[in-house]
PDB file of C-alpha atoms in Angstrom:
ATOM      1  CA  ASP I  80      72.478 272.046 -37.312  1.00  0.00           C
ATOM      2  CA  TYR I  81      69.494 271.806 -39.621  1.00  0.00           C
ATOM      3  CA  GLY I  82      67.294 270.609 -36.750  1.00  0.00           C
ATOM      4  CA  ASP I  83      68.374 273.610 -34.656  1.00  0.00           C
ATOM      5  CA  GLN I  84      67.545 275.951 -37.536  1.00  0.00           C
ATOM      6  CA  LEU I  85      64.115 274.357 -37.890  1.00  0.00           C
ATOM      7  CA  LEU I  86      63.422 274.954 -34.179  1.00  0.00           C
ATOM      8  CA  LYS I  87      64.513 278.580 -34.507  1.00  0.00           C
ATOM      9  CA  THR I  88      62.194 279.075 -37.487  1.00  0.00           C
ATOM     10  CA  PHE I  89      59.390 277.385 -35.573  1.00  0.00           C
ATOM     11  CA  SER I  90      59.825 279.734 -32.591  1.00  0.00           C
ATOM     12  CA  LEU I  91      59.894 282.809 -34.867  1.00  0.00           C
ATOM     13  CA  ILE I  92      56.645 281.775 -36.571  1.00  0.00           C
ATOM     14  CA  LEU I  93      55.117 281.089 -33.147  1.00  0.00           C
ATOM     15  CA  LYS I  94      56.021 284.583 -31.927  1.00  0.00           C
ATOM     16  CA  LYS I  95      54.878 286.211 -35.153  1.00  0.00           C
ATOM     17  CA  CYS I  96      51.442 284.521 -35.186  1.00  0.00           C
ATOM     18  CA  PHE I  97      50.803 285.007 -31.469  1.00  0.00           C
ATOM     19  CA  LYS I  98      52.452 288.414 -31.353  1.00  0.00           C
ATOM     20  CA  SER I  99      50.241 290.059 -28.750  1.00  0.00           C
ATOM     21  CA  HIS I 100      49.056 289.066 -25.271  1.00  0.00           C
ATOM     22  CA  SER I 101      51.101 285.859 -25.147  1.00  0.00           C
ATOM     23  CA  ILE I 102      54.107 284.291 -23.436  1.00  0.00           C
ATOM     24  CA  SER I 103      56.002 281.558 -25.262  1.00  0.00           C
ATOM     25  CA  ALA I 104      58.825 279.294 -24.119  1.00  0.00           C
ATOM     26  CA  ARG I 105      60.830 276.305 -25.224  1.00  0.00           C
ATOM     27  CA  LEU I 106      60.445 273.657 -22.520  1.00  0.00           C
ATOM     28  CA  SER I 107      62.794 270.974 -23.885  1.00  0.00           C
ATOM     29  CA  MET I 108      64.138 269.674 -27.186  1.00  0.00           C
ATOM     30  CA  ASP I 109      61.132 270.122 -29.521  1.00  0.00           C
ATOM     31  CA  HIS I 110      58.534 270.933 -26.844  1.00  0.00           C
ATOM     32  CA  PHE I 111      57.197 274.465 -26.746  1.00  0.00           C
ATOM     33  CA  ALA I 112      54.549 276.089 -24.598  1.00  0.00           C
ATOM     34  CA  ILE I 113      52.534 279.224 -25.168  1.00  0.00           C
ATOM     35  CA  ILE I 114      50.101 280.974 -22.846  1.00  0.00           C
ATOM     36  CA  VAL I 115      47.677 283.154 -24.774  1.00  0.00           C
ATOM     37  CA  HIS I 116      45.164 285.728 -23.605  1.00  0.00           C
ATOM     38  CA  TYR I 117      42.314 285.730 -26.130  1.00  0.00           C
ATOM     39  CA  SER I 118      39.150 287.805 -26.518  1.00  0.00           C
ATOM     40  CA  ASN I 119      37.121 284.775 -27.634  1.00  0.00           C
ATOM     41  CA  LYS I 120      37.740 281.228 -28.867  1.00  0.00           C
ATOM     42  CA  ILE I 121      36.882 282.085 -32.483  1.00  0.00           C
ATOM     43  CA  ALA I 122      39.689 284.673 -32.546  1.00  0.00           C
ATOM     44  CA  PHE I 123      42.060 282.199 -30.892  1.00  0.00           C
ATOM     45  CA  PHE I 124      41.355 279.386 -33.379  1.00  0.00           C
ATOM     46  CA  LYS I 125      41.734 281.819 -36.276  1.00  0.00           C
ATOM     47  CA  THR I 126      45.259 282.616 -35.036  1.00  0.00           C
ATOM     48  CA  LEU I 127      45.981 278.941 -34.339  1.00  0.00           C
ATOM     49  CA  ASN I 128      44.962 277.892 -37.861  1.00  0.00           C
ATOM     50  CA  LYS I 129      47.103 280.706 -39.296  1.00  0.00           C
ATOM     51  CA  PHE I 130      50.079 279.321 -37.345  1.00  0.00           C
ATOM     52  CA  ILE I 131      49.440 275.725 -38.554  1.00  0.00           C
ATOM     53  CA  THR I 132      49.067 276.882 -42.190  1.00  0.00           C
ATOM     54  CA  THR I 133      52.249 278.979 -42.004  1.00  0.00           C
ATOM     55  CA  MET I 134      54.218 276.016 -40.636  1.00  0.00           C
ATOM     56  CA  LYS I 135      52.920 273.721 -43.375  1.00  0.00           C
ATOM     57  CA  ASN I 136      53.646 276.268 -46.111  1.00  0.00           C
ATOM     58  CA  ASN I 137      57.208 276.725 -44.861  1.00  0.00           C
ATOM     59  CA  TYR I 138      58.055 273.020 -44.861  1.00  0.00           C
ATOM     60  CA  ALA I 139      55.567 271.194 -47.122  1.00  0.00           C
ATOM     61  CA  HIS I 140      57.949 271.349 -50.098  1.00  0.00           C
ATOM     62  CA  LYS I 141      60.869 270.017 -48.018  1.00  0.00           C
ATOM     63  CA  HIS I 142      59.586 267.686 -45.331  1.00  0.00           C
ATOM     64  CA  ILE I 143      56.532 266.093 -43.795  1.00  0.00           C
ATOM     65  CA  LEU I 144      56.297 268.051 -40.579  1.00  0.00           C
ATOM     66  CA  LYS I 145      53.907 266.708 -37.947  1.00  0.00           C
ATOM     67  CA  LEU I 146      52.682 269.034 -35.240  1.00  0.00           C
ATOM     68  CA  SER I 147      51.194 267.732 -31.991  1.00  0.00           C
ATOM     69  CA  LEU I 148      49.421 270.504 -30.122  1.00  0.00           C
ATOM     70  CA  GLY I 149      47.624 270.123 -26.818  1.00  0.00           C
ATOM     71  CA  LEU I 150      45.150 272.850 -25.851  1.00  0.00           C
ATOM     72  CA  TYR I 151      43.776 273.650 -22.434  1.00  0.00           C
ATOM     73  CA  PHE I 152      41.221 276.380 -21.754  1.00  0.00           C
ATOM     74  CA  PRO I 153      41.093 277.196 -18.021  1.00  0.00           C
ATOM     75  CA  VAL I 154      37.912 278.547 -16.491  1.00  0.00           C
ATOM     76  CA  ASP I 155      37.723 282.284 -15.776  1.00  0.00           C
ATOM     77  CA  HIS I 156      39.533 283.517 -12.660  1.00  0.00           C
ATOM     78  CA  THR I 157      41.213 280.144 -12.206  1.00  0.00           C
ATOM     79  CA  SER I 158      43.588 279.588  -9.304  1.00  0.00           C
ATOM     80  CA  GLU I 159      45.413 276.768 -11.114  1.00  0.00           C
ATOM     81  CA  THR I 160      49.182 276.851 -11.268  1.00  0.00           C
ATOM     82  CA  ILE I 161      50.986 277.242 -14.592  1.00  0.00           C
ATOM     83  CA  SER I 162      52.494 273.782 -14.034  1.00  0.00           C
ATOM     84  CA  ASN I 163      49.046 272.212 -13.669  1.00  0.00           C
ATOM     85  CA  MET I 164      47.774 273.932 -16.817  1.00  0.00           C
ATOM     86  CA  LEU I 165      50.820 272.789 -18.803  1.00  0.00           C
ATOM     87  CA  ASN I 166      50.308 269.212 -17.588  1.00  0.00           C
ATOM     88  CA  LYS I 167      46.726 269.254 -18.843  1.00  0.00           C
ATOM     89  CA  ALA I 168      47.792 270.668 -22.209  1.00  0.00           C
ATOM     90  CA  ASN I 169      50.427 267.920 -22.398  1.00  0.00           C
ATOM     91  CA  ILE I 170      47.822 265.213 -21.714  1.00  0.00           C
ATOM     92  CA  ALA I 171      45.837 266.574 -24.684  1.00  0.00           C
ATOM     93  CA  ARG I 172      49.017 266.658 -26.800  1.00  0.00           C
ATOM     94  CA  GLN I 173      49.638 262.954 -26.148  1.00  0.00           C
ATOM     95  CA  LYS I 174      46.176 262.188 -27.505  1.00  0.00           C
ATOM     96  CA  VAL I 175      46.878 263.760 -30.898  1.00  0.00           C
ATOM     97  CA  LYS I 176      50.490 262.610 -31.282  1.00  0.00           C
ATOM     98  CA  ASN I 177      51.202 260.549 -34.417  1.00  0.00           C
ATOM     99  CA  LYS I 178      47.581 260.651 -35.602  1.00  0.00           C
ATOM    100  CA  ASP I 179      46.588 261.890 -39.057  1.00  0.00           C
ATOM    101  CA  ARG I 180      43.772 264.170 -37.961  1.00  0.00           C
ATOM    102  CA  LEU I 181      43.730 267.740 -36.734  1.00  0.00           C
ATOM    103  CA  PRO I 182      47.143 268.479 -35.240  1.00  0.00           C
ATOM    104  CA  TYR I 183      45.578 269.580 -31.963  1.00  0.00           C
ATOM    105  CA  PHE I 184      43.370 268.158 -29.233  1.00  0.00           C
ATOM    106  CA  ILE I 185      41.490 270.005 -26.494  1.00  0.00           C
ATOM    107  CA  TYR I 186      41.836 268.803 -22.912  1.00  0.00           C
ATOM    108  CA  ASN I 187      38.825 267.410 -21.055  1.00  0.00           C
ATOM    109  CA  SER I 188      38.585 265.595 -17.725  1.00  0.00           C
ATOM    110  CA  LYS I 189      37.870 262.230 -19.415  1.00  0.00           C
ATOM    111  CA  LEU I 190      41.356 262.340 -20.979  1.00  0.00           C
ATOM    112  CA  GLU I 191      42.898 262.434 -17.519  1.00  0.00           C
ATOM    113  CA  GLN I 192      40.693 259.587 -16.288  1.00  0.00           C
ATOM    114  CA  ASP I 193      41.687 257.507 -19.344  1.00  0.00           C
ATOM    115  CA  LEU I 194      45.357 258.242 -18.685  1.00  0.00           C
ATOM    116  CA  TYR I 195      45.077 257.134 -15.044  1.00  0.00           C
ATOM    117  CA  TYR I 196      43.255 253.955 -16.123  1.00  0.00           C
ATOM    118  CA  LYS I 197      45.871 253.132 -18.763  1.00  0.00           C
ATOM    119  CA  THR I 198      48.683 253.735 -16.261  1.00  0.00           C
ATOM    120  CA  TRP I 199      46.941 251.495 -13.710  1.00  0.00           C
ATOM    121  CA  LEU I 200      46.280 248.849 -16.380  1.00  0.00           C
ATOM    122  CA  LEU I 201      49.918 248.834 -17.493  1.00  0.00           C
ATOM    123  CA  THR I 202      51.142 248.388 -13.897  1.00  0.00           C
ATOM    124  CA  GLU I 203      48.681 245.543 -13.327  1.00  0.00           C
ATOM    125  CA  LEU I 204      49.564 243.874 -16.653  1.00  0.00           C
ATOM    126  CA  LYS I 205      53.279 243.924 -15.822  1.00  0.00           C
ATOM    127  CA  ALA I 206      52.481 242.268 -12.480  1.00  0.00           C
ATOM    128  CA  ALA I 207      50.279 239.655 -14.215  1.00  0.00           C
ATOM    129  CA  LEU I 208      53.073 238.883 -16.702  1.00  0.00           C
ATOM    130  CA  LYS I 209      55.636 238.598 -13.910  1.00  0.00           C
ATOM    131  CA  ASN I 210      53.415 236.336 -11.786  1.00  0.00           C
ATOM    132  CA  LYS I 211      52.069 234.452 -14.833  1.00  0.00           C
ATOM    133  CA  THR I 212      48.461 234.867 -13.709  1.00  0.00           C
ATOM    134  CA  LEU I 213      47.078 235.155 -17.245  1.00  0.00           C
ATOM    135  CA  GLU I 214      45.064 232.100 -18.262  1.00  0.00           C
ATOM    136  CA  LEU I 215      44.895 230.198 -21.521  1.00  0.00           C
ATOM    137  CA  PHE I 216      41.545 229.096 -22.936  1.00  0.00           C
ATOM    138  CA  TYR I 217      41.068 226.879 -25.992  1.00  0.00           C
ATOM    139  CA  GLN I 218      38.359 227.467 -28.572  1.00  0.00           C
ATOM    140  CA  PRO I 219      37.626 224.152 -30.323  1.00  0.00           C
ATOM    141  CA  GLN I 220      37.476 223.859 -34.102  1.00  0.00           C
ATOM    142  CA  TYR I 221      35.344 221.030 -35.471  1.00  0.00           C
ATOM    143  CA  ASP I 222      35.313 219.263 -38.810  1.00  0.00           C
ATOM    144  CA  LEU I 223      31.685 219.541 -39.923  1.00  0.00           C
ATOM    145  CA  LYS I 224      31.941 216.449 -42.130  1.00  0.00           C
ATOM    146  CA  ASN I 225      32.558 214.014 -39.300  1.00  0.00           C
ATOM    147  CA  PHE I 226      31.886 216.303 -36.306  1.00  0.00           C
ATOM    148  CA  LYS I 227      35.304 215.583 -34.860  1.00  0.00           C
ATOM    149  CA  LEU I 228      37.527 218.019 -33.043  1.00  0.00           C
ATOM    150  CA  ASN I 229      40.569 218.604 -35.220  1.00  0.00           C
ATOM    151  CA  ALA I 230      42.104 221.783 -33.837  1.00  0.00           C
ATOM    152  CA  ALA I 231      41.839 224.438 -31.164  1.00  0.00           C
ATOM    153  CA  GLU I 232      42.626 228.141 -31.087  1.00  0.00           C
ATOM    154  CA  ALA I 233      44.548 229.322 -28.025  1.00  0.00           C
ATOM    155  CA  ILE I 234      43.148 232.482 -26.408  1.00  0.00           C
ATOM    156  CA  LEU I 235      44.925 234.375 -23.631  1.00  0.00           C
ATOM    157  CA  VAL I 236      42.525 235.556 -20.934  1.00  0.00           C
ATOM    158  CA  TRP I 237      43.097 238.023 -18.120  1.00  0.00           C
ATOM    159  CA  ASN I 238      40.774 237.554 -15.164  1.00  0.00           C
ATOM    160  CA  HIS I 239      41.784 240.395 -12.855  1.00  0.00           C
ATOM    161  CA  SER I 240      41.291 239.738  -9.127  1.00  0.00           C
ATOM    162  CA  GLU I 241      39.420 243.046  -8.615  1.00  0.00           C
ATOM    163  CA  ARG I 242      38.086 244.086 -12.040  1.00  0.00           C
ATOM    164  CA  GLY I 243      37.138 240.676 -13.419  1.00  0.00           C
ATOM    165  CA  PHE I 244      37.724 239.837 -17.084  1.00  0.00           C
ATOM    166  CA  ILE I 245      39.703 242.514 -18.933  1.00  0.00           C
ATOM    167  CA  PRO I 246      38.816 242.459 -22.677  1.00  0.00           C
ATOM    168  CA  GLN I 247      41.599 241.017 -24.797  1.00  0.00           C
ATOM    169  CA  ASN I 248      41.611 243.954 -27.238  1.00  0.00           C
ATOM    170  CA  VAL I 249      42.177 246.315 -24.265  1.00  0.00           C
ATOM    171  CA  PHE I 250      45.168 244.589 -22.684  1.00  0.00           C
ATOM    172  CA  PHE I 251      46.689 243.585 -26.036  1.00  0.00           C
ATOM    173  CA  LYS I 252      46.701 247.257 -27.080  1.00  0.00           C
ATOM    174  CA  ILE I 253      48.341 248.289 -23.797  1.00  0.00           C
ATOM    175  CA  ALA I 254      50.931 245.542 -24.347  1.00  0.00           C
ATOM    176  CA  ALA I 255      51.570 246.648 -27.958  1.00  0.00           C
ATOM    177  CA  ASP I 256      51.914 250.318 -26.964  1.00  0.00           C
ATOM    178  CA  ASN I 257      54.506 249.423 -24.320  1.00  0.00           C
ATOM    179  CA  GLN I 258      56.576 246.768 -26.138  1.00  0.00           C
ATOM    180  CA  LEU I 259      55.094 243.869 -24.160  1.00  0.00           C
ATOM    181  CA  ARG I 260      53.641 241.835 -27.040  1.00  0.00           C
ATOM    182  CA  THR I 261      56.608 239.427 -27.017  1.00  0.00           C
ATOM    183  CA  ASN I 262      55.997 238.817 -23.292  1.00  0.00           C
ATOM    184  CA  LEU I 263      52.386 237.828 -24.032  1.00  0.00           C
ATOM    185  CA  THR I 264      53.532 235.560 -26.864  1.00  0.00           C
ATOM    186  CA  SER I 265      56.133 233.891 -24.631  1.00  0.00           C
ATOM    187  CA  ILE I 266      53.548 233.157 -21.931  1.00  0.00           C
ATOM    188  CA  MET I 267      51.125 231.745 -24.513  1.00  0.00           C
ATOM    189  CA  LEU I 268      53.760 229.481 -26.066  1.00  0.00           C
ATOM    190  CA  GLU I 269      54.937 228.272 -22.667  1.00  0.00           C
ATOM    191  CA  LYS I 270      51.399 227.413 -21.511  1.00  0.00           C
ATOM    192  CA  ILE I 271      50.559 225.750 -24.853  1.00  0.00           C
ATOM    193  CA  CYS I 272      53.695 223.592 -24.702  1.00  0.00           C
ATOM    194  CA  ILE I 273      52.917 222.522 -21.118  1.00  0.00           C
ATOM    195  CA  ASP I 274      49.345 221.617 -22.105  1.00  0.00           C
ATOM    196  CA  MET I 275      50.489 219.714 -25.221  1.00  0.00           C
ATOM    197  CA  HIS I 276      53.017 217.816 -23.135  1.00  0.00           C
ATOM    198  CA  LYS I 277      50.279 216.877 -20.662  1.00  0.00           C
TER     199      LYS I 277
END
């Protein structure tokens, strides 16, 4: 009940701040969309900041309320569909979600390219995990007193058939973001155990 009341208050503040030349709607659960006609971007951001401040002032003493706002500014006389514009705003929203910066992000074409790359990378990583095509390299550790090898650090390497070597920090982040870290660990342990047995 309290969550419903919060959403109602949110929608009222939204309508009050963007009271003229705008259409607002609740898309699902806690997702809202608003289409605003603005005279210039300075006027728009002034209204946007008023909305953000009002929301914070209403709930700062009760809760930590995190807003994730995606903005998309279409070019003049655009022939884009509303659906396409909302998708672009949503791509920008995903960029700002759960980050302690400004609660909004403005769409640009690079965001979409990054999203396509991450989606492609995730699909390819799942296939690599399934087919166990990731390789294990060992980085030797030497004792400098007697110059003898006394240990080795295991490093998981992904040599993609088309893109070549994918940096470890890139595919580890994709794995972490999609709950695949345990899969990487399992493959590493399995390969290490086979090598140790050999």
